[in-house]
């Protein structure tokens, strides 16, 4: 019997390296890769009336493409902030009914200094689609852009689900897997832990140069 496809949602706050995590998982596992960034920048500014509609359209398109992968039995990594339930629910629905396994990978950065450095680099890059042009003024600014942990009440019942939290500020990782399902998620768990260890070591070596 062909194994169920994996739907891996990589979500969390901006500047937490979600895109890097997603691309490396996709490459290492041979899974598809979808991201809100694939649809270009949000054209409107945050205060513009069309800002929310632009964001909604991106997530709606993302869910439609994700459905194609799962329907045809292909594993896929889907990446975005996913701060709103209306953006998460269509993706979760795709795994209902035992048609896919759900991996939730939450990316955060607990180091405010690192966040500021990443923000400055991103704002200065001509290649960056979604500029965060306003500097972080204080701790509250950093906290306000962080995506909270997804409540378990949102998740489809009966779906094989595992979750991870990757902190790209402290370069640490936490996992949450039911003991009965741990073996089925072992390869992804090892991959994520190796990614954190390797990237964290690289950052440390650069700091020490």
Coordinates of C-alpha atoms in Angstrom, one line a residue:
X1 CA 0.0 0.0 0.0
X2 CA 1.3 3.4 -0.9
X3 CA 2.1 5.6 2.2
X4 CA -0.1 8.6 2.8
X5 CA 1.3 11.9 1.6
X6 CA 2.7 14.4 4.2
X7 CA 1.3 17.9 4.3
X8 CA 4.0 19.9 6.1
X9 CA 2.9 23.4 7.2
X10 CA 5.8 25.7 8.0
X11 CA 4.4 28.8 9.8
X12 CA 5.3 31.5 12.3
X13 CA 6.6 35.0 12.6
X14 CA 8.4 36.9 9.8
X15 CA 12.2 36.7 9.8
X16 CA 12.3 33.3 11.5
X17 CA 13.7 31.6 8.4
X18 CA 10.5 29.8 7.4
X19 CA 11.5 29.9 3.7
X20 CA 14.9 28.4 4.4
X21 CA 13.4 25.6 6.5
X22 CA 10.8 24.9 3.9
X23 CA 13.1 24.8 0.9
X24 CA 15.6 22.5 2.7
X25 CA 12.8 20.1 3.8
X26 CA 11.4 20.0 0.2
X27 CA 14.8 19.3 -1.3
X28 CA 15.9 16.7 1.2
X29 CA 12.6 14.8 1.2
X30 CA 11.7 15.2 -2.5
X31 CA 8.4 16.9 -1.6
X32 CA 6.6 19.7 -3.4
X33 CA 7.1 23.3 -2.2
X34 CA 4.4 26.0 -2.0
X35 CA 4.7 29.4 -0.4
X36 CA 2.7 32.6 -0.2
X37 CA 5.8 34.3 -1.6
X38 CA 5.3 32.5 -4.9
X39 CA 2.4 34.9 -5.7
X40 CA 4.5 38.0 -5.5
X41 CA 4.4 40.8 -3.0
X42 CA 1.3 42.2 -1.3
X43 CA 0.9 45.3 -3.5
X44 CA -1.0 47.4 -0.9
X45 CA 0.5 48.9 2.2
X46 CA -0.8 47.6 5.6
X47 CA -3.1 50.6 6.0
X48 CA -4.7 50.3 2.5
X49 CA -8.2 48.8 2.3
X50 CA -7.0 46.2 -0.2
X51 CA -4.2 44.9 2.0
X52 CA -6.3 42.2 3.7
X53 CA -7.9 41.1 0.4
X54 CA -4.5 40.8 -1.2
X55 CA -3.3 38.5 1.6
X56 CA -6.5 36.5 1.5
X57 CA -6.1 35.9 -2.2
X58 CA -2.6 34.5 -1.7
X59 CA -3.7 32.1 0.9
X60 CA -6.7 31.0 -1.1
X61 CA -4.5 30.3 -4.1
X62 CA -2.0 28.4 -1.9
X63 CA -4.8 26.1 -0.5
X64 CA -6.0 25.4 -4.1
X65 CA -2.5 24.3 -5.2
X66 CA -2.0 22.3 -2.1
X67 CA -5.2 20.4 -2.7
X68 CA -3.8 19.3 -6.1
X69 CA -0.7 17.7 -4.5
X70 CA -2.7 15.9 -1.7
X71 CA -5.4 14.8 -4.1
X72 CA -2.8 13.1 -6.4
X73 CA -0.9 11.6 -3.4
X74 CA 2.1 13.8 -3.4
X75 CA 3.7 15.2 -0.2
X76 CA 4.1 18.9 -0.1
X77 CA 5.6 21.7 2.1
X78 CA 3.4 24.7 2.4
X79 CA 4.9 27.9 3.9
X80 CA 3.4 31.2 5.2
X81 CA 2.7 33.1 8.3
X82 CA -0.7 31.5 8.7
X83 CA -1.6 33.9 11.5
X84 CA -5.4 33.7 10.8
X85 CA -7.7 30.7 11.3
X86 CA -9.3 31.4 7.9
X87 CA -5.9 30.8 6.2
X88 CA -5.1 27.6 8.2
X89 CA -8.5 25.9 8.1
X90 CA -8.5 25.1 4.3
X91 CA -5.1 23.5 4.6
X92 CA -6.1 21.5 7.6
X93 CA -9.2 20.3 5.9
X94 CA -7.1 18.7 3.1
X95 CA -5.7 16.2 5.7
X96 CA -9.1 15.2 7.1
X97 CA -10.5 11.8 6.3
X98 CA -7.2 10.0 6.6
X99 CA -5.9 11.2 3.2
X100 CA -2.7 12.8 4.5
X101 CA -0.4 13.1 7.5
X102 CA 0.0 16.5 9.0
X103 CA 3.3 18.0 10.1
X104 CA 3.2 21.4 11.8
X105 CA 6.5 23.2 11.9
X106 CA 6.4 26.5 13.8
X107 CA 9.4 28.9 13.3
X108 CA 10.2 31.6 15.8
X109 CA 13.2 33.8 16.7
X110 CA 13.6 34.6 20.4
X111 CA 16.6 36.8 19.9
X112 CA 15.5 40.4 19.3
X113 CA 18.9 41.5 18.1
X114 CA 18.9 38.8 15.4
X115 CA 15.5 39.9 14.4
X116 CA 16.6 43.5 13.9
X117 CA 19.6 42.4 11.9
X118 CA 17.5 40.2 9.6
X119 CA 15.0 43.0 9.2
X120 CA 17.7 45.5 8.2
X121 CA 19.1 43.0 5.7
X122 CA 15.7 42.2 4.3
X123 CA 14.7 45.9 4.0
X124 CA 17.8 46.7 2.1
X125 CA 17.5 43.8 -0.4
X126 CA 16.1 44.5 -3.8
X127 CA 15.3 40.8 -4.2
X128 CA 13.0 40.6 -1.2
X129 CA 9.3 40.4 -2.1
X130 CA 7.8 41.4 1.2
X131 CA 9.8 44.2 2.7
X132 CA 9.5 44.9 6.4
X133 CA 10.6 48.5 6.0
X134 CA 9.8 49.8 9.5
X135 CA 12.4 49.0 12.1
X136 CA 11.4 47.2 15.3
X137 CA 11.1 49.9 18.0
X138 CA 10.8 47.8 21.1
X139 CA 10.1 44.4 22.5
X140 CA 6.3 44.8 21.9
X141 CA 6.8 45.2 18.1
X142 CA 8.7 41.9 17.9
X143 CA 6.0 40.1 19.9
X144 CA 3.1 41.5 17.9
X145 CA 4.4 39.9 14.6
X146 CA 4.8 36.4 16.2
X147 CA 2.3 33.7 15.2
X148 CA 1.0 31.9 18.2
X149 CA 1.0 28.2 18.6
X150 CA -2.0 26.6 16.8
X151 CA -4.6 25.3 19.2
X152 CA -5.2 21.5 19.0
X153 CA -8.9 22.2 18.7
X154 CA -8.4 23.4 15.2
X155 CA -6.8 20.2 14.0
X156 CA -8.8 17.5 12.2
X157 CA -9.8 14.5 14.3
X158 CA -8.1 11.2 13.6
X159 CA -5.2 12.7 11.5
X160 CA -1.7 11.5 12.1
X161 CA -0.2 14.8 13.3
X162 CA 3.2 15.8 14.7
X163 CA 4.5 19.2 15.6
X164 CA 7.8 21.0 16.0
X165 CA 9.0 24.4 17.2
X166 CA 12.2 25.7 15.7
X167 CA 13.8 28.8 17.4
X168 CA 16.3 30.4 14.9
X169 CA 17.4 32.8 17.6
X170 CA 18.6 30.3 20.1
X171 CA 18.9 27.5 17.5
X172 CA 16.9 25.0 19.4
X173 CA 14.1 22.6 18.5
X174 CA 11.2 21.0 20.4
X175 CA 9.0 18.2 19.1
X176 CA 5.6 16.9 20.1
X177 CA 4.8 13.4 18.8
X178 CA 2.5 10.8 20.2
X179 CA 4.5 7.7 21.2
X180 CA 2.4 5.5 18.9
X181 CA 3.3 7.7 15.9
X182 CA 6.9 8.5 16.8
X183 CA 8.4 5.9 14.4
X184 CA 6.5 7.2 11.4
X185 CA 7.9 10.7 12.0
X186 CA 11.4 9.7 12.9
X187 CA 13.0 10.6 9.6
X188 CA 11.5 14.1 9.5
X189 CA 12.4 14.6 13.2
X190 CA 16.0 13.8 12.5
X191 CA 16.1 16.0 9.4
X192 CA 14.8 19.0 11.3
X193 CA 17.3 18.4 14.2
X194 CA 20.2 18.1 11.8
X195 CA 19.1 21.3 10.0
X196 CA 19.0 23.2 13.3
X197 CA 22.4 21.9 14.4
X198 CA 24.0 22.6 11.1
X199 CA 22.6 26.1 10.6
X200 CA 23.2 27.0 14.3
X201 CA 26.9 25.9 14.0
X202 CA 27.3 27.9 10.8
X203 CA 26.0 31.1 12.5
X204 CA 28.3 30.5 15.5
X205 CA 31.3 30.0 13.3
X206 CA 30.5 33.3 11.4
X207 CA 30.2 35.2 14.8
X208 CA 33.6 33.8 15.9
X209 CA 35.5 34.8 12.7

